[in-house]
CSV table of C-alpha atoms in Angstrom, one decimal:
chain,number,residue,atom,x,y,z
H,1,UNK,CA,13.5,-32.2,-21.0
H,2,UNK,CA,12.2,-33.1,-17.5
H,3,UNK,CA,8.4,-32.7,-17.7
H,4,UNK,CA,8.1,-32.1,-14.0
H,5,UNK,CA,10.7,-29.3,-14.1
H,6,UNK,CA,8.8,-27.7,-17.0
H,7,UNK,CA,5.6,-27.9,-15.1
H,8,UNK,CA,7.3,-26.2,-12.1
H,9,UNK,CA,8.5,-23.3,-14.2
H,10,UNK,CA,5.0,-22.8,-15.7
H,11,UNK,CA,3.5,-22.8,-12.2
H,12,UNK,CA,6.2,-20.3,-11.1
H,13,UNK,CA,5.4,-18.0,-14.0
H,14,UNK,CA,1.7,-18.2,-13.3
H,15,UNK,CA,2.3,-17.3,-9.7
H,16,UNK,CA,4.5,-14.4,-10.6
H,17,UNK,CA,1.9,-13.1,-13.1
H,18,UNK,CA,-0.7,-13.3,-10.4
H,19,UNK,CA,1.4,-11.3,-7.9
H,20,UNK,CA,2.2,-8.8,-10.6
H,21,UNK,CA,-1.4,-8.3,-11.7
H,22,UNK,CA,-2.6,-5.7,-9.1
H,23,UNK,CA,0.1,-3.3,-10.3
H,24,UNK,CA,-1.8,-3.1,-13.6
H,25,UNK,CA,-5.3,-2.5,-12.1
H,26,UNK,CA,-5.8,1.2,-12.9
H,27,UNK,CA,-9.3,1.0,-11.5
H,28,UNK,CA,-7.6,1.2,-8.1
H,29,UNK,CA,-6.1,4.6,-8.8
H,30,UNK,CA,-9.2,6.6,-7.7
H,31,UNK,CA,-9.7,5.0,-4.3
H,32,UNK,CA,-5.9,4.7,-3.7
H,33,UNK,CA,-5.4,8.4,-4.5
H,34,UNK,CA,-8.1,9.4,-2.0
H,35,UNK,CA,-6.8,7.1,0.7
H,36,UNK,CA,-3.2,8.4,0.1
H,37,UNK,CA,-4.5,12.0,0.6
H,38,UNK,CA,-6.2,11.0,3.8
H,39,UNK,CA,-3.1,9.3,5.1
H,40,UNK,CA,-1.0,12.3,4.2
H,41,UNK,CA,-3.5,14.6,6.0
H,42,UNK,CA,-3.2,12.7,9.3
H,43,UNK,CA,-1.8,15.0,12.0
H,44,UNK,CA,1.2,12.8,12.8
H,45,UNK,CA,3.8,15.4,13.0
H,46,UNK,CA,7.3,14.0,13.8
H,47,UNK,CA,5.8,10.6,14.4
H,48,UNK,CA,5.3,10.2,10.7
H,49,UNK,CA,9.1,9.8,10.1
H,50,UNK,CA,9.3,7.6,13.2
H,51,UNK,CA,6.7,5.3,11.7
H,52,UNK,CA,8.6,5.3,8.4
H,53,UNK,CA,11.7,4.1,10.2
H,54,UNK,CA,14.0,7.1,9.5
H,55,UNK,CA,15.5,6.6,13.0
H,56,UNK,CA,16.2,3.0,12.1
H,57,UNK,CA,17.7,3.5,8.6
H,58,UNK,CA,15.2,1.3,6.9
H,59,UNK,CA,11.4,0.9,6.8
H,60,UNK,CA,9.8,0.0,10.2
H,61,UNK,CA,6.8,-1.8,8.9
H,62,UNK,CA,8.4,-5.2,8.1
H,63,UNK,CA,9.7,-5.4,11.6
H,64,UNK,CA,6.3,-4.5,13.2
H,65,UNK,CA,4.6,-7.1,11.1
H,66,UNK,CA,6.3,-9.8,13.1
H,67,UNK,CA,4.3,-8.9,16.2
H,68,UNK,CA,0.7,-9.7,15.0
H,69,UNK,CA,1.8,-12.5,12.7
H,70,UNK,CA,3.8,-14.2,15.5
H,71,UNK,CA,0.9,-13.9,17.9
H,72,UNK,CA,-1.6,-15.3,15.5
H,73,UNK,CA,0.6,-18.1,14.2
H,74,UNK,CA,1.3,-19.2,17.8
H,75,UNK,CA,-2.4,-18.9,18.7
H,76,UNK,CA,-3.2,-21.3,15.8
H,77,UNK,CA,-0.8,-23.9,17.2
H,78,UNK,CA,-2.1,-23.5,20.7
H,79,UNK,CA,-5.6,-23.9,19.6
H,80,UNK,CA,-4.8,-27.5,19.0
H,81,UNK,CA,-2.8,-28.0,22.2
H,82,UNK,CA,-4.7,-29.4,25.1
H,83,UNK,CA,-5.0,-27.0,28.0
H,84,UNK,CA,-3.7,-24.0,26.0
H,85,UNK,CA,-7.0,-22.4,25.1
H,86,UNK,CA,-6.7,-19.3,27.3
H,87,UNK,CA,-3.1,-18.7,26.0
H,88,UNK,CA,-4.4,-18.9,22.4
H,89,UNK,CA,-7.2,-16.4,23.2
H,90,UNK,CA,-4.7,-14.0,24.8
H,91,UNK,CA,-2.4,-14.2,21.7
H,92,UNK,CA,-5.3,-13.5,19.4
H,93,UNK,CA,-6.1,-10.4,21.4
H,94,UNK,CA,-2.5,-9.2,21.6
H,95,UNK,CA,-2.2,-9.7,17.8
H,96,UNK,CA,-5.2,-7.4,17.3
H,97,UNK,CA,-3.7,-4.7,19.6
H,98,UNK,CA,-0.3,-4.8,17.7
H,99,UNK,CA,-2.0,-4.8,14.3
H,100,UNK,CA,-3.0,-1.1,14.7
H,101,UNK,CA,0.6,0.4,14.8
H,102,UNK,CA,1.7,-2.1,12.2
H,103,UNK,CA,-1.0,-1.1,9.8
H,104,UNK,CA,-0.4,2.6,10.4
H,105,UNK,CA,3.3,2.3,9.6
H,106,UNK,CA,2.4,0.5,6.4
H,107,UNK,CA,-0.1,3.1,5.3
H,108,UNK,CA,2.4,5.9,5.9
H,109,UNK,CA,5.0,4.2,3.7
H,110,UNK,CA,2.3,3.3,1.1
H,111,UNK,CA,1.0,6.9,0.7
H,112,UNK,CA,4.2,8.0,-1.0
H,113,UNK,CA,4.6,5.2,-3.5
H,114,UNK,CA,4.1,5.6,-7.2
H,115,UNK,CA,0.7,4.4,-8.7
H,116,UNK,CA,1.7,0.9,-9.8
H,117,UNK,CA,3.2,0.0,-6.4
H,118,UNK,CA,0.4,1.8,-4.7
H,119,UNK,CA,-2.1,-0.5,-6.4
H,120,UNK,CA,-0.3,-3.6,-5.2
H,121,UNK,CA,0.0,-2.1,-1.8
H,122,UNK,CA,-3.7,-1.5,-1.6
H,123,UNK,CA,-4.5,-5.1,-2.4
H,124,UNK,CA,-1.9,-6.2,0.2
H,125,UNK,CA,-3.7,-3.9,2.7
H,126,UNK,CA,-7.1,-5.2,1.8
H,127,UNK,CA,-6.0,-8.8,2.4
H,128,UNK,CA,-4.5,-7.9,5.8
H,129,UNK,CA,-7.6,-5.9,6.7
H,130,UNK,CA,-9.7,-9.0,5.9
H,131,UNK,CA,-7.4,-11.0,8.2
H,132,UNK,CA,-7.8,-8.5,11.0
H,133,UNK,CA,-11.6,-8.6,10.8
H,134,UNK,CA,-11.6,-12.4,10.8
H,135,UNK,CA,-9.4,-12.4,13.9
H,136,UNK,CA,-11.7,-9.8,15.6
H,137,UNK,CA,-14.6,-12.2,14.8
H,138,UNK,CA,-12.5,-15.1,16.2
H,139,UNK,CA,-11.9,-13.2,19.5
H,140,UNK,CA,-15.6,-12.4,19.8
H,141,UNK,CA,-16.6,-16.0,19.2
H,142,UNK,CA,-14.0,-17.2,21.8
H,143,UNK,CA,-15.4,-14.7,24.4
H,144,UNK,CA,-18.8,-16.2,23.8
H,145,UNK,CA,-17.6,-19.7,24.4
H,146,UNK,CA,-17.9,-20.7,20.7
H,147,UNK,CA,-14.4,-22.2,20.5
H,148,UNK,CA,-14.9,-24.1,17.3
H,149,UNK,CA,-16.1,-21.0,15.4
H,150,UNK,CA,-13.3,-19.0,16.9
H,151,UNK,CA,-10.7,-21.5,15.7
H,152,UNK,CA,-12.2,-21.6,12.3
H,153,UNK,CA,-12.3,-17.8,12.0
H,154,UNK,CA,-8.7,-17.7,13.2
H,155,UNK,CA,-7.5,-20.2,10.6
H,156,UNK,CA,-9.3,-18.1,7.9
H,157,UNK,CA,-7.7,-15.0,9.3
H,158,UNK,CA,-4.2,-16.6,9.2
H,159,UNK,CA,-4.8,-17.6,5.5
H,160,UNK,CA,-5.7,-14.0,4.6
H,161,UNK,CA,-2.8,-12.6,6.5
H,162,UNK,CA,-0.4,-15.1,4.9
H,163,UNK,CA,-1.7,-14.2,1.4
H,164,UNK,CA,-1.3,-10.5,2.2
H,165,UNK,CA,2.2,-11.2,3.5
H,166,UNK,CA,3.2,-12.9,0.2
H,167,UNK,CA,2.0,-10.0,-1.8
H,168,UNK,CA,3.7,-7.6,0.6
H,169,UNK,CA,7.0,-9.4,0.1
H,170,UNK,CA,6.5,-9.2,-3.7
H,171,UNK,CA,5.9,-5.5,-3.3
H,172,UNK,CA,9.0,-4.9,-1.2
H,173,UNK,CA,11.4,-7.1,-3.2
H,174,UNK,CA,10.2,-7.9,-6.7
H,175,UNK,CA,8.7,-4.5,-7.2
H,176,UNK,CA,11.4,-2.8,-5.0
H,177,UNK,CA,9.2,-0.6,-2.9
H,178,UNK,CA,11.4,-0.6,0.1
H,179,UNK,CA,15.1,-1.1,-0.7
H,180,UNK,CA,17.7,1.7,-0.5
H,181,UNK,CA,18.1,2.8,-4.1
H,182,UNK,CA,21.4,4.6,-3.4
H,183,UNK,CA,23.1,1.5,-1.9
H,184,UNK,CA,25.0,0.8,-5.2
H,185,UNK,CA,26.9,4.1,-5.0
H,186,UNK,CA,29.9,2.4,-3.4
H,187,UNK,CA,30.2,0.0,-6.2
H,188,UNK,CA,29.6,2.4,-9.1
H,189,UNK,CA,31.7,5.3,-7.9
H,190,UNK,CA,35.4,5.6,-9.0
H,191,UNK,CA,38.0,4.2,-6.6
H,192,UNK,CA,39.9,7.6,-6.5
H,193,UNK,CA,39.3,11.3,-7.0
H,194,UNK,CA,37.4,12.2,-10.1
H,195,UNK,CA,37.0,15.7,-11.6
H,196,UNK,CA,33.5,17.2,-11.9
H,197,UNK,CA,34.4,20.5,-13.6
H,198,UNK,CA,35.3,24.1,-12.7
H,199,UNK,CA,33.8,25.4,-9.5
H,200,UNK,CA,32.5,28.4,-11.4
H,201,UNK,CA,30.2,26.1,-13.4
H,202,UNK,CA,28.1,25.4,-10.3
H,203,UNK,CA,25.7,28.3,-9.5
H,204,UNK,CA,25.3,28.8,-5.7
H,205,UNK,CA,22.3,27.1,-4.3
H,206,UNK,CA,21.3,25.2,-7.5
H,207,UNK,CA,21.7,21.4,-7.9
H,208,UNK,CA,23.8,20.4,-10.9
H,209,UNK,CA,24.0,16.9,-12.3
H,210,UNK,CA,27.4,15.4,-13.0
H,211,UNK,CA,28.8,11.9,-13.3
H,212,UNK,CA,31.5,10.3,-11.3
H,213,UNK,CA,32.6,7.4,-13.4
H,214,UNK,CA,29.4,5.4,-13.9
H,215,UNK,CA,27.5,7.1,-11.0
H,216,UNK,CA,25.3,10.1,-11.4
H,217,UNK,CA,26.0,12.7,-8.7
H,218,UNK,CA,24.5,16.0,-7.8
H,219,UNK,CA,26.6,19.1,-6.9
H,220,UNK,CA,25.3,21.9,-4.7
H,221,UNK,CA,27.5,24.9,-4.1
H,222,UNK,CA,27.1,26.8,-0.8
H,223,UNK,CA,29.4,29.8,-0.7
H,224,UNK,CA,33.0,28.5,-1.0
H,225,UNK,CA,32.0,24.9,-0.3
H,226,UNK,CA,30.6,22.3,-2.7
H,227,UNK,CA,28.6,19.4,-1.6
H,228,UNK,CA,28.4,16.2,-3.7
H,229,UNK,CA,25.8,13.5,-3.2
H,230,UNK,CA,24.6,10.5,-5.1
H,231,UNK,CA,22.1,11.9,-7.5
H,232,UNK,CA,19.3,9.2,-7.4
H,233,UNK,CA,17.2,9.4,-4.3
H,234,UNK,CA,17.4,6.5,-1.9
H,235,UNK,CA,13.6,6.2,-1.7
H,236,UNK,CA,12.5,5.6,-5.3
H,237,UNK,CA,15.4,6.9,-7.4
H,238,UNK,CA,14.0,10.4,-7.9
H,239,UNK,CA,16.3,12.8,-9.7
H,240,UNK,CA,17.8,15.0,-6.9
H,241,UNK,CA,19.4,17.3,-9.5
H,242,UNK,CA,15.9,18.4,-10.3
H,243,UNK,CA,15.1,19.1,-6.7
H,244,UNK,CA,15.4,22.2,-4.5
H,245,UNK,CA,17.8,23.5,-1.9
H,246,UNK,CA,16.6,25.1,1.4
H,247,UNK,CA,17.9,25.3,4.9
H,248,UNK,CA,21.0,23.2,4.2
H,249,UNK,CA,18.9,20.3,2.7
H,250,UNK,CA,18.3,19.0,-0.8
H,251,UNK,CA,14.6,18.0,-1.4
H,252,UNK,CA,13.7,15.3,-3.9
H,253,UNK,CA,11.2,16.5,-6.5
H,254,UNK,CA,9.2,13.2,-6.6
H,255,UNK,CA,8.1,12.4,-3.1
H,256,UNK,CA,9.6,15.2,-0.9
H,257,UNK,CA,12.4,13.4,0.9
H,258,UNK,CA,14.9,15.9,2.3
H,259,UNK,CA,18.6,15.1,2.8
H,260,UNK,CA,21.2,17.2,4.7
H,261,UNK,CA,23.8,18.5,2.4
H,262,UNK,CA,26.7,18.2,4.9
H,263,UNK,CA,26.3,14.5,5.6
H,264,UNK,CA,23.4,13.1,3.6
H,265,UNK,CA,21.3,12.2,6.6
H,266,UNK,CA,17.5,12.1,6.2
H,267,UNK,CA,15.9,15.4,7.4
H,268,UNK,CA,12.4,14.3,6.3
H,269,UNK,CA,11.1,11.1,4.8
H,270,UNK,CA,9.7,9.1,3.1
H,271,UNK,CA,13.3,8.1,2.5
H,272,UNK,CA,14.7,6.2,5.4
H,273,UNK,CA,18.4,5.6,4.3
H,274,UNK,CA,20.9,8.4,4.1
H,275,UNK,CA,22.1,9.7,0.8
H,276,UNK,CA,25.8,8.8,0.0
H,277,UNK,CA,28.0,11.9,0.4
H,278,UNK,CA,31.4,12.4,-1.3
H,279,UNK,CA,34.5,14.0,0.0
H,280,UNK,CA,35.4,17.1,-2.1
H,281,UNK,CA,38.5,19.1,-2.8
H,282,UNK,CA,39.3,22.0,-5.2
H,283,UNK,CA,42.5,21.9,-7.3
H,284,UNK,CA,43.3,24.8,-9.6
H,285,UNK,CA,39.7,25.9,-9.5
H,286,UNK,CA,38.4,22.5,-10.4
H,287,UNK,CA,36.1,20.4,-8.2
H,288,UNK,CA,37.1,16.8,-7.5
H,289,UNK,CA,35.2,14.2,-5.4
H,290,UNK,CA,35.5,10.7,-4.1
H,291,UNK,CA,33.6,8.5,-1.7
H,292,UNK,CA,35.0,8.4,1.8
H,293,UNK,CA,37.5,5.6,2.2
H,294,UNK,CA,38.2,5.3,-1.5
H,295,UNK,CA,41.6,5.5,-3.0
C-alpha cells in the first residue's frame, strides 16, 4: 500500500472529525438557545424571509458572504502592492460595512436549525465574529498610520474568516443545513399516474400521508379538490403530514415553514425552496397523482 496515500487518508479523517466535533458539543445548547430566541424576537417583519432568500429560491447568506470575503482578500493582496495602500484601506472598510447584512442573514437561517447543526453554526459565527473584530482593529490601526499593525491584524482576520468559511461549508454541505430536501422528488416519484386511495379516505382540511412509488406524499382535501405535495419539508425534511392547514397553506410542524397548497410556493420560511406539487385527477372516486411533465 502507498504509505503517502494512507497518510493522506488519515489526515483527511482527522480533518473531518475536527469539523464534525462542534455538532457534539452539548455545552453550546444553552447559549445557542438563548441566541436563537433573541434572533427570532428581532422585529424584522417581511424582511426576515427576504434575508432567508425566499425570493431567490435558496439561502441568501452564501451569496452575501462573497462581499466581505472578496473585499478582505483583495485588501490583503493590495497591502503588499506598492502604491495601493489607500485602496486596501477602503476595501477593509467596505468589507466591514457588508459584514453586517451578511451576518444578519446567517443568524436568521441559523436560528431555525436543529441543535447539532446550531452548535456547528455557532462556532462558525464565533470564528467569523473574531475575524470581523480583527478587521475592525486593522482599520483603526490603518487610520492611525500604523500600517504594519494594520496589515498584521488584517492577515489574522483573514485567517479567522477562512477558518469560519471552511466550517460554514461543512455545515452547509456535509451536515446539509442548506440544501433543498425535496429536490429528489422528481427522481423518486413514479413516471405516470399513481393511485393514492378513495377520495372519501381524506378528511377535509387534514393532511394525510401516502406514498407515490418510493416517494412519501401528503394529501390535503379542500372541498372537492385534493392537493398532493411531497411530504418531506424542503427545509430540514420535517413531516408535513403531521403539520397543520390554514389559509390555503400547509405548515411544517418542525420549524414553521408554510407552503401554498395550490402551487407549493413558500408563504413563510425558513424554507426557501418550493415544495413539489403533483397534478391530480379523480377516477371512479379514487385519487390519482403524478408530477407535472411525467408520463
